mmCIF file with all atom_site columns, C-alpha atoms in Angstrom:
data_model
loop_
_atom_site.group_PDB
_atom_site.id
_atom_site.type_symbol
_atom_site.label_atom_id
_atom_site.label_alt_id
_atom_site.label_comp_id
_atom_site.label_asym_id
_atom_site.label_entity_id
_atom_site.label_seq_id
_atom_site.pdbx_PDB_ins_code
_atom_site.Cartn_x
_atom_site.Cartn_y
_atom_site.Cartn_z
_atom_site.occupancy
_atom_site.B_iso_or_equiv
_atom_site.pdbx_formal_charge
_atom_site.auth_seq_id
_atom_site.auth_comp_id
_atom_site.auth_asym_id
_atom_site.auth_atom_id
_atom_site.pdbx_PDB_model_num
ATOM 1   C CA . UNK A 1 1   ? -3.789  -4.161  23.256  1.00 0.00 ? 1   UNK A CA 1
ATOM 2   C CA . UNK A 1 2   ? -3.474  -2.696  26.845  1.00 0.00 ? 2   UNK A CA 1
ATOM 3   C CA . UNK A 1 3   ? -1.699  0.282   28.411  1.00 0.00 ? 3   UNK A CA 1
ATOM 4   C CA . UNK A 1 4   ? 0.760   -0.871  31.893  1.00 0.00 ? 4   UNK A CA 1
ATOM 5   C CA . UNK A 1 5   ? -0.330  1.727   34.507  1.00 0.00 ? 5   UNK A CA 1
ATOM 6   C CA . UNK A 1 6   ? 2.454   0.459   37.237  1.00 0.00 ? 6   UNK A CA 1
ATOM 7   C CA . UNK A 1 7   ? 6.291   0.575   37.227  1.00 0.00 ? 7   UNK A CA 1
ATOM 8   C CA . UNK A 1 8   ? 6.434   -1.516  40.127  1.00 0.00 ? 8   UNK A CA 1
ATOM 9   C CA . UNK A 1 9   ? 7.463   -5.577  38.920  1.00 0.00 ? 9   UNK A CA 1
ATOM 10  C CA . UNK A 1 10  ? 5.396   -6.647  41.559  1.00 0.00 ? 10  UNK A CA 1
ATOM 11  C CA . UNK A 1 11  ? 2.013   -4.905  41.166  1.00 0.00 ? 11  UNK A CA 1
ATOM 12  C CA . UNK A 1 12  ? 0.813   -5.138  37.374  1.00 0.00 ? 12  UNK A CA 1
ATOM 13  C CA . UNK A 1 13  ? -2.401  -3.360  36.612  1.00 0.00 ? 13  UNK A CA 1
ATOM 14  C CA . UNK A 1 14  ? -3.490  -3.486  32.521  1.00 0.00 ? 14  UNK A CA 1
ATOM 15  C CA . UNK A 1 15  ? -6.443  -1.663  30.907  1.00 0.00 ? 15  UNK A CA 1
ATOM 16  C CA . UNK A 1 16  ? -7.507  -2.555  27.833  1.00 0.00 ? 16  UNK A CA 1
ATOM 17  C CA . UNK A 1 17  ? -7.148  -0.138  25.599  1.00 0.00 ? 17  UNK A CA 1
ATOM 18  C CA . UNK A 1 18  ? -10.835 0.966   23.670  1.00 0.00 ? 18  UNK A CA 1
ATOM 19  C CA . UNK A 1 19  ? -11.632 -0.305  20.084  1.00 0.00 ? 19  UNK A CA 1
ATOM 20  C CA . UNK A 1 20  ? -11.367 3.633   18.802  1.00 0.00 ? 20  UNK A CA 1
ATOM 21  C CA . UNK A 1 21  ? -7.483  3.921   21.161  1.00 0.00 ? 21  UNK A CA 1
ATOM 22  C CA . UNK A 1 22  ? -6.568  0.368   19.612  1.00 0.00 ? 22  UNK A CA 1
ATOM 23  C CA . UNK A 1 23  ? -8.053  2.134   15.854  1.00 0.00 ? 23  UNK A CA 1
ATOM 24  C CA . UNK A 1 24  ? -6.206  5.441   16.278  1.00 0.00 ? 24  UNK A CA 1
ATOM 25  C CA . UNK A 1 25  ? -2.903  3.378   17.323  1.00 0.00 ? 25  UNK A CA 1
ATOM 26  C CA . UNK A 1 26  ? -3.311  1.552   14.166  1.00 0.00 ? 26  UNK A CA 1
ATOM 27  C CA . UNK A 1 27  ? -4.017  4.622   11.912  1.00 0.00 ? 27  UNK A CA 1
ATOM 28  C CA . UNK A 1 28  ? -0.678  6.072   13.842  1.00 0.00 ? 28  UNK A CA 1
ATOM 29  C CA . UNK A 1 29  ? 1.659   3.065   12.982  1.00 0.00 ? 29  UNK A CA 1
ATOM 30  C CA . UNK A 1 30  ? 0.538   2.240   9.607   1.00 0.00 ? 30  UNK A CA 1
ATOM 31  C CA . UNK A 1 31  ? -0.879  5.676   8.153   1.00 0.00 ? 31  UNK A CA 1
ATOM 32  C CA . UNK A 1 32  ? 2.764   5.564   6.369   1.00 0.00 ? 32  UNK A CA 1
ATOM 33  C CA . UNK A 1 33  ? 3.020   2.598   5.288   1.00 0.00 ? 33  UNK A CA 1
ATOM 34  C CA . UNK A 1 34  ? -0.642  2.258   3.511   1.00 0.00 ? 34  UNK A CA 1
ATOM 35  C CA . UNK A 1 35  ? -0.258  5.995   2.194   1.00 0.00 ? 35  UNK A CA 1
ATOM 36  C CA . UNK A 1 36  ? 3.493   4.891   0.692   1.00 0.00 ? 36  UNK A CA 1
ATOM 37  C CA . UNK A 1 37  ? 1.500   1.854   -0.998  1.00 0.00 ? 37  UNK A CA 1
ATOM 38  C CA . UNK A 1 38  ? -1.500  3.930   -2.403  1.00 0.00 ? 38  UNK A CA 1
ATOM 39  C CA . UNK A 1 39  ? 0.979   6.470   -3.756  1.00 0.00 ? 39  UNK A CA 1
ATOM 40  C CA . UNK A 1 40  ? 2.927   3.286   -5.564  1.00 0.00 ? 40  UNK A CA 1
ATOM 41  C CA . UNK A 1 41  ? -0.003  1.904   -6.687  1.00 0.00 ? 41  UNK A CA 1
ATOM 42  C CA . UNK A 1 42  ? -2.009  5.237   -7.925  1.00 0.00 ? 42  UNK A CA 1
ATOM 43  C CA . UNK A 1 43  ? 0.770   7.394   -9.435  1.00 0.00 ? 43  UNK A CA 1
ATOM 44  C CA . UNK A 1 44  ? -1.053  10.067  -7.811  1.00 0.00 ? 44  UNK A CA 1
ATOM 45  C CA . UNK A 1 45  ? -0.910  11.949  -4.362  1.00 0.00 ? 45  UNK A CA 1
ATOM 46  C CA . UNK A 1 46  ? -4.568  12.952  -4.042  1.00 0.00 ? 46  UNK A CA 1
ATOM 47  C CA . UNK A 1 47  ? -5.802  9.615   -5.431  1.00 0.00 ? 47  UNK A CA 1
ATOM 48  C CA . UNK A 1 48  ? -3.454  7.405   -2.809  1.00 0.00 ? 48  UNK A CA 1
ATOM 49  C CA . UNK A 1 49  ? -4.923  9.668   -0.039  1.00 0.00 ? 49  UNK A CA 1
ATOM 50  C CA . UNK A 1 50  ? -8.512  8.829   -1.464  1.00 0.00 ? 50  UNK A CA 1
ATOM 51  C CA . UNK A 1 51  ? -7.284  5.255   -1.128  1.00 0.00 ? 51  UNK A CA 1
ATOM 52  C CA . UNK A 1 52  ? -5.992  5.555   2.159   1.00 0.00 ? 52  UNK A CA 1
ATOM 53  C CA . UNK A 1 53  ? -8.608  7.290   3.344   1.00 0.00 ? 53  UNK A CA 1
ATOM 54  C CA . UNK A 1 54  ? -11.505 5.017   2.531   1.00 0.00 ? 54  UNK A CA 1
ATOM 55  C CA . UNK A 1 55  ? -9.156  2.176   3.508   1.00 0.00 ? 55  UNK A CA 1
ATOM 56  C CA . UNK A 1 56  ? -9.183  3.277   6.632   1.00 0.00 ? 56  UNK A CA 1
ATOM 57  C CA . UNK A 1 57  ? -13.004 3.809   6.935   1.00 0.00 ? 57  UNK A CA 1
ATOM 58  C CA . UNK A 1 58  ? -13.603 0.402   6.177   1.00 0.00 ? 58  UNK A CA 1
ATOM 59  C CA . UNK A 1 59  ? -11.011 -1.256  8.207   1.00 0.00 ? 59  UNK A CA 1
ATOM 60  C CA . UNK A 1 60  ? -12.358 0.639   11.479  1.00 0.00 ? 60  UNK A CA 1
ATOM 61  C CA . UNK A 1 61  ? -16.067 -0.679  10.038  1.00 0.00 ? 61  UNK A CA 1
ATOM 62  C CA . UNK A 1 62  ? -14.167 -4.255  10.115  1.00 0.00 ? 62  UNK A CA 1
ATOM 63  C CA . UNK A 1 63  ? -11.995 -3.147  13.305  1.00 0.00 ? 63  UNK A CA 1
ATOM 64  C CA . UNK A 1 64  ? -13.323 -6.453  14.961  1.00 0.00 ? 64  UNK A CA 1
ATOM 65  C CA . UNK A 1 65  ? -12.325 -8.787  12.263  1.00 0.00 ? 65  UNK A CA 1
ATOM 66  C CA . UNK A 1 66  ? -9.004  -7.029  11.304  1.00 0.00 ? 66  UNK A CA 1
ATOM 67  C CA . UNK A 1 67  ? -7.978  -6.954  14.783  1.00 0.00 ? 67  UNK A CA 1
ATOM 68  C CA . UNK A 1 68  ? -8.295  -10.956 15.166  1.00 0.00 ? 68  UNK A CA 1
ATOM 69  C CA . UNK A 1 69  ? -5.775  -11.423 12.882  1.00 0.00 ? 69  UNK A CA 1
ATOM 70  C CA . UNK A 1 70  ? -3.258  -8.810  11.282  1.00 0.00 ? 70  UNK A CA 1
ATOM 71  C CA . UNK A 1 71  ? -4.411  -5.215  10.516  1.00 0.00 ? 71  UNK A CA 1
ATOM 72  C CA . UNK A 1 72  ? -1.818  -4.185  8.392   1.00 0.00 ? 72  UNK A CA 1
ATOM 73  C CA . UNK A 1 73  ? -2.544  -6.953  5.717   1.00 0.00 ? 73  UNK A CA 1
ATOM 74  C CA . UNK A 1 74  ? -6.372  -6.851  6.027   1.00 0.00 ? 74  UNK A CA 1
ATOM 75  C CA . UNK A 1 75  ? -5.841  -2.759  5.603   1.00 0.00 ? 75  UNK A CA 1
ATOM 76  C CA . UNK A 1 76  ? -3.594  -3.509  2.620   1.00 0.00 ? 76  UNK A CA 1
ATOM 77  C CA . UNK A 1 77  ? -5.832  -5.838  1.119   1.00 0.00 ? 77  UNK A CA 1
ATOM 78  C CA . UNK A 1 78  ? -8.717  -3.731  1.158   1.00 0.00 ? 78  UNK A CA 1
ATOM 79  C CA . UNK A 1 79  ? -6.334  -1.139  -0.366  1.00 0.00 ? 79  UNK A CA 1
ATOM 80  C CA . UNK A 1 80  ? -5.181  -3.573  -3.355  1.00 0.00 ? 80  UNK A CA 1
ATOM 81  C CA . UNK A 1 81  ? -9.343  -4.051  -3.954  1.00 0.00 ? 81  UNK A CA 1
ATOM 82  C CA . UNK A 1 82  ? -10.306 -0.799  -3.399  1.00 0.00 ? 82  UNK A CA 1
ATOM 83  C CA . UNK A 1 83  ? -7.609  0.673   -5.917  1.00 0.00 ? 83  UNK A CA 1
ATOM 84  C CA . UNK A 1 84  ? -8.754  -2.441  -8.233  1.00 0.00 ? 84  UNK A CA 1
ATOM 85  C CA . UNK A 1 85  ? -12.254 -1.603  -7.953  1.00 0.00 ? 85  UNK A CA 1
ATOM 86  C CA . UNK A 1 86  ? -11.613 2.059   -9.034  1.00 0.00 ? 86  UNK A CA 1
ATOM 87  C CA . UNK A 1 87  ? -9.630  0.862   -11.702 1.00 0.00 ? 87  UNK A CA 1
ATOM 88  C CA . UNK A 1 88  ? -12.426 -1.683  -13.385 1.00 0.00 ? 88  UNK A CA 1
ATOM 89  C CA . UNK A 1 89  ? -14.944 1.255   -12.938 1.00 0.00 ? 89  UNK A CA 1
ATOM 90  C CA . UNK A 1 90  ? -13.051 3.689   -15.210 1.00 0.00 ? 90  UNK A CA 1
ATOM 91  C CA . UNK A 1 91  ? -11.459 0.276   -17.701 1.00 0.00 ? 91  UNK A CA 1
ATOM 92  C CA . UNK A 1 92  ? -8.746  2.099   -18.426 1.00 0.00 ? 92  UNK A CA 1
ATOM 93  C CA . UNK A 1 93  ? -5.305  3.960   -16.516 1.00 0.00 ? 93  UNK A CA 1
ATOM 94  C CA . UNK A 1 94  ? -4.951  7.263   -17.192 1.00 0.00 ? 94  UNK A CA 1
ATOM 95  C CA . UNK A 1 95  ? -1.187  7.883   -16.749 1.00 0.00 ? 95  UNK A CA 1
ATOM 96  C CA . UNK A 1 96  ? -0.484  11.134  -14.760 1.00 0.00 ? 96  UNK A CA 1
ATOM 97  C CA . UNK A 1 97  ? 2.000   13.473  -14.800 1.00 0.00 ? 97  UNK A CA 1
ATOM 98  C CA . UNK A 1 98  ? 0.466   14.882  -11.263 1.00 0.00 ? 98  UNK A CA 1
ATOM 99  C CA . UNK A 1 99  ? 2.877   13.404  -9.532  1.00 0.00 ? 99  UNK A CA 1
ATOM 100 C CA . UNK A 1 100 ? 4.637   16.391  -7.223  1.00 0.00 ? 100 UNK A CA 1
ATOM 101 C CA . UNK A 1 101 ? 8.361   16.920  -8.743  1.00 0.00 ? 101 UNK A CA 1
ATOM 102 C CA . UNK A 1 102 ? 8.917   18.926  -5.530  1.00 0.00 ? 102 UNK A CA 1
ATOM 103 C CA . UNK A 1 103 ? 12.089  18.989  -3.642  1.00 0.00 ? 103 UNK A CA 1
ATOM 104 C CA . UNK A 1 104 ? 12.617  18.966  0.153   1.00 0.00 ? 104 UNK A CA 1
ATOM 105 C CA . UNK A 1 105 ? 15.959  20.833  0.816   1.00 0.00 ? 105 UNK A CA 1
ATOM 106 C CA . UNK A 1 106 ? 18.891  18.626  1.478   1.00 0.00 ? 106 UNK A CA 1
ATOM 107 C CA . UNK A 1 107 ? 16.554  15.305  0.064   1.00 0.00 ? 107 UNK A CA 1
ATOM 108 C CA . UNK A 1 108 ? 16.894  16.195  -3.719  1.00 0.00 ? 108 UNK A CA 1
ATOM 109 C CA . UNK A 1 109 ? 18.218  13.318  -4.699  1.00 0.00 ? 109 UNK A CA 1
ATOM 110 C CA . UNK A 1 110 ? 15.855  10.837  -3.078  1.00 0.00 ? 110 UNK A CA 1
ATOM 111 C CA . UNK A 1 111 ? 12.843  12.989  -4.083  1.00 0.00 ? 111 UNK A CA 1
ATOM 112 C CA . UNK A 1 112 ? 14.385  12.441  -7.405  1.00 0.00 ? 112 UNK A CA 1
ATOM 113 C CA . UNK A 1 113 ? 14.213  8.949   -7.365  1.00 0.00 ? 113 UNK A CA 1
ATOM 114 C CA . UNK A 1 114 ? 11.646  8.266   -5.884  1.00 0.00 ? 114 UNK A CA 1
ATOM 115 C CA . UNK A 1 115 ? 9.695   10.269  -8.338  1.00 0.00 ? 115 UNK A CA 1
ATOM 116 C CA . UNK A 1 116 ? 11.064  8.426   -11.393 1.00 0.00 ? 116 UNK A CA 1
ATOM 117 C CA . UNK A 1 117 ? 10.293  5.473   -9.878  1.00 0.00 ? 117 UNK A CA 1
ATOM 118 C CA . UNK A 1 118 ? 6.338   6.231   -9.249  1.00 0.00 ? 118 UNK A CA 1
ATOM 119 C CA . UNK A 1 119 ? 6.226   7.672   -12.277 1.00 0.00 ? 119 UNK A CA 1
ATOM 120 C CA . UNK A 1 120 ? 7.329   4.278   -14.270 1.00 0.00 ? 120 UNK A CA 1
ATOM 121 C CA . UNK A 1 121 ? 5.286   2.231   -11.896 1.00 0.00 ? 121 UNK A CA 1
ATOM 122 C CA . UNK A 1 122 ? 2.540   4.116   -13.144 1.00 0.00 ? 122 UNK A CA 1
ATOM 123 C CA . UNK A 1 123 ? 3.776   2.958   -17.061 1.00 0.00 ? 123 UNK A CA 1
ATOM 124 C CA . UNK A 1 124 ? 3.082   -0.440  -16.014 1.00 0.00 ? 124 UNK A CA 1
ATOM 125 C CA . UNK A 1 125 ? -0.331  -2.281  -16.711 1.00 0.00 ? 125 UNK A CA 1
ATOM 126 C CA . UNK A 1 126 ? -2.521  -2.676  -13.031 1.00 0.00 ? 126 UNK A CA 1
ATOM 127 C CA . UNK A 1 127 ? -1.901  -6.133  -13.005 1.00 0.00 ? 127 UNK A CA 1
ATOM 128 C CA . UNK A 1 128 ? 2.101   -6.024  -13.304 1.00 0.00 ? 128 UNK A CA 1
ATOM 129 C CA . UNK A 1 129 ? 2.022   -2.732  -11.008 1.00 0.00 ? 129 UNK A CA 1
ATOM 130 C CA . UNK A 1 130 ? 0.489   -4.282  -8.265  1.00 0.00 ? 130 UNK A CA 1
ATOM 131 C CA . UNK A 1 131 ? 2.789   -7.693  -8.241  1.00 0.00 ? 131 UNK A CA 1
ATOM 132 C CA . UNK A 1 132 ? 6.026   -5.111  -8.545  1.00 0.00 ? 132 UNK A CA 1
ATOM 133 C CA . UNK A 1 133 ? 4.923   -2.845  -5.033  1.00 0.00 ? 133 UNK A CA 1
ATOM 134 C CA . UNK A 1 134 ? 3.582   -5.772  -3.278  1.00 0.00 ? 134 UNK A CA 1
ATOM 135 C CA . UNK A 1 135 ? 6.967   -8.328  -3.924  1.00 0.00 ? 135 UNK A CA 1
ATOM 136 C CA . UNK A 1 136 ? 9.616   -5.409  -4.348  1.00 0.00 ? 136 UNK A CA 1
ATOM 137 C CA . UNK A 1 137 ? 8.641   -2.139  -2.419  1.00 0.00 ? 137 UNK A CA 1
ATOM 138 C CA . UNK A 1 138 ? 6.352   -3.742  0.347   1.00 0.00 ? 138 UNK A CA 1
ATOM 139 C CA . UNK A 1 139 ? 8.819   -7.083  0.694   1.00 0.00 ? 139 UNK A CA 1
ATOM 140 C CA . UNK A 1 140 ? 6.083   -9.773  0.426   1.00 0.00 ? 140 UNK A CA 1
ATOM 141 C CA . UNK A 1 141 ? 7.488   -13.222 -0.930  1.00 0.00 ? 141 UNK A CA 1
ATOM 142 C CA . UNK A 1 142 ? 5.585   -14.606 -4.110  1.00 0.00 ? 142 UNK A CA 1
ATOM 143 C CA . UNK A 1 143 ? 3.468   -17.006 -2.410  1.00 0.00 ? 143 UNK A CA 1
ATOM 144 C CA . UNK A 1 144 ? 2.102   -13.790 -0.224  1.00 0.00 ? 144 UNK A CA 1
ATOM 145 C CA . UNK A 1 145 ? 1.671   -11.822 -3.604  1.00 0.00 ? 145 UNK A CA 1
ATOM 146 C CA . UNK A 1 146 ? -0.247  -14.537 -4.787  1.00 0.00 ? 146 UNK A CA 1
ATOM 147 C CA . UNK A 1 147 ? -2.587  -14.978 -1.676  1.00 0.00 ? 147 UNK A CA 1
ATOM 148 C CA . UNK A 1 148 ? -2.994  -11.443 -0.958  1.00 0.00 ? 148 UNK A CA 1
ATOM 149 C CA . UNK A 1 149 ? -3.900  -10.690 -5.129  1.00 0.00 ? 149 UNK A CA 1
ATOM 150 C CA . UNK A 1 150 ? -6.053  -13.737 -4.845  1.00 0.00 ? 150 UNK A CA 1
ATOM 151 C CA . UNK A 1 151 ? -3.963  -15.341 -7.882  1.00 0.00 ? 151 UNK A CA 1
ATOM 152 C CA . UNK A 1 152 ? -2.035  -18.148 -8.493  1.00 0.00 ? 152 UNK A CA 1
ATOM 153 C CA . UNK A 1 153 ? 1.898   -18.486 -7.919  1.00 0.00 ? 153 UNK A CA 1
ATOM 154 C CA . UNK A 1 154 ? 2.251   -18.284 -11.823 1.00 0.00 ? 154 UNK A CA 1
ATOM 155 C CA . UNK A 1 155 ? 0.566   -15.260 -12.517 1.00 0.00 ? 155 UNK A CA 1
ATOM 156 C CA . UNK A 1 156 ? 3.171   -13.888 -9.895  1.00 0.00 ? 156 UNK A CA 1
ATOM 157 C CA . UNK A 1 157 ? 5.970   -15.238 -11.378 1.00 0.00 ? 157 UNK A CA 1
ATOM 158 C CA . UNK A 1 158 ? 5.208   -13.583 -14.970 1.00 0.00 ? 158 UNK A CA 1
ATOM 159 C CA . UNK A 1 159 ? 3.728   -10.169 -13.997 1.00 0.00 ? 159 UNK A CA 1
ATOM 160 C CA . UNK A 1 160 ? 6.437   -9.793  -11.932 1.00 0.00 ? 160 UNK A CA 1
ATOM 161 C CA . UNK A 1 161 ? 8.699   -10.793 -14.702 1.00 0.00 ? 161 UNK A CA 1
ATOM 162 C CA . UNK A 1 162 ? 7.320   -8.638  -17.205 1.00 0.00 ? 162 UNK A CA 1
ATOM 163 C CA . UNK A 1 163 ? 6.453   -5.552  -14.968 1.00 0.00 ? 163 UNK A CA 1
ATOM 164 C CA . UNK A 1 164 ? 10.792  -5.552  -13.900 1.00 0.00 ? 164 UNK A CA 1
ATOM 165 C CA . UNK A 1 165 ? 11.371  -6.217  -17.655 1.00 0.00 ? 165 UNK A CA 1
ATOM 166 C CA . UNK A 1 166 ? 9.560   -3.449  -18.479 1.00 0.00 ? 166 UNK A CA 1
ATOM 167 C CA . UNK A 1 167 ? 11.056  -1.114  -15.787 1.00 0.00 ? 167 UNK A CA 1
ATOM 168 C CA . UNK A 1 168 ? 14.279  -1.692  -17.123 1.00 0.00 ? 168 UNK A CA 1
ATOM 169 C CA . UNK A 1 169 ? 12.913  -0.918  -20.587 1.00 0.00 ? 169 UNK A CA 1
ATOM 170 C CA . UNK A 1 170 ? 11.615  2.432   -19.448 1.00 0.00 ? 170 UNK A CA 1
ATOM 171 C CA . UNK A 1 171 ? 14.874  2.981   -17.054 1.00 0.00 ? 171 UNK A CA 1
ATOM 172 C CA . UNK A 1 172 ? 17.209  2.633   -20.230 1.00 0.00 ? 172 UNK A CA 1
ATOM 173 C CA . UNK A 1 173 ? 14.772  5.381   -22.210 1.00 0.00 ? 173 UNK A CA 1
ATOM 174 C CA . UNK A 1 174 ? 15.050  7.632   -19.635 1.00 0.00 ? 174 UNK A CA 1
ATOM 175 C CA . UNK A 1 175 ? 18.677  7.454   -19.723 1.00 0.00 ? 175 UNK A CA 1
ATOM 176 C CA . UNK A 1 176 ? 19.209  8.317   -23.666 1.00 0.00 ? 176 UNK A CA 1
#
């Protein structure tokens, strides 16, 4: 990355930016995205921003590797590992109900939503959680799921099937 110092077409000076401007540019741009993710993939506010948190610590350790290629993904991935890793240690998902059911004036309805959907995310096993945010929320295609999980394409294909068949499962409850 590099910062233009001249307007002038003519005369173009760059500077490269320093590892901890190019880190704190980073942290700016994806801060939101990453925290959206943990959230999705926690259930729970002060857990995601645990997540996030250490995330970013060891990206900016990495900061020379992760810049190379993309940081977003190499943040993301050590977000999917990290939240994995916290996961195995405790062998089993506690589901919350710490999830804020605040309202911002004016955003009711999305706050609504968006609440019922992290809290039936957090219904779902790990496994099927994690294939749901990363192919439906975050946009990746399959074959991404699969690389970035470190699984095959099938294992995809039928945690993905069974996590959305058992969102619409809990969906219907919730309506009765």
């Amino acid at each position: 990355m590099s910062a233009q110092l001249s307007d002038d077409p003519l005369v173009r000076v760059e500077v490269a930016l320093t590892r901890d401007q190019e880190f704190t540019a980073f942290v700016r741009d994806s801060g939101p995205y990453l925290h959206k993710t943990a959230l999705l993939l926690a259930g729970d506010v002060h857990r995601a921003e645990e997540l996030v948190q250490e995330t970013f610590e060891r990206t900016y350790r990495a900061w020379r590797k992760a810049r190379a290629g993309e940081p977003r993904a190499y943040a993301r991935r050590i977000l999917l590992n990290l939240r994995v890793d916290r996961w195995r240690r405790s062998r089993r998902e506690v589901v919350s109900d710490a999830v804020p059911a605040g309202s911002v004036p004016g955003h009711a309805d999305g706050v609504v939503v968006r609440d019922e959907v992290v809290r039936a995310l957090a219904l779902l096993p790990l496994s099927q959680r994690r294939v749901v945010v990363l192919r439906h929320l975050l946009d990746l295609t399959e074959v991404q799921t699969a690389r970035e999980l470190g699984v095959a394409l099938g294992t995809v294909k039928s945690a993905n099937a069974r996590g959305i068949a058992r969102l619409r499962e809990i969906f219907q409850e919730d309506e009765r």
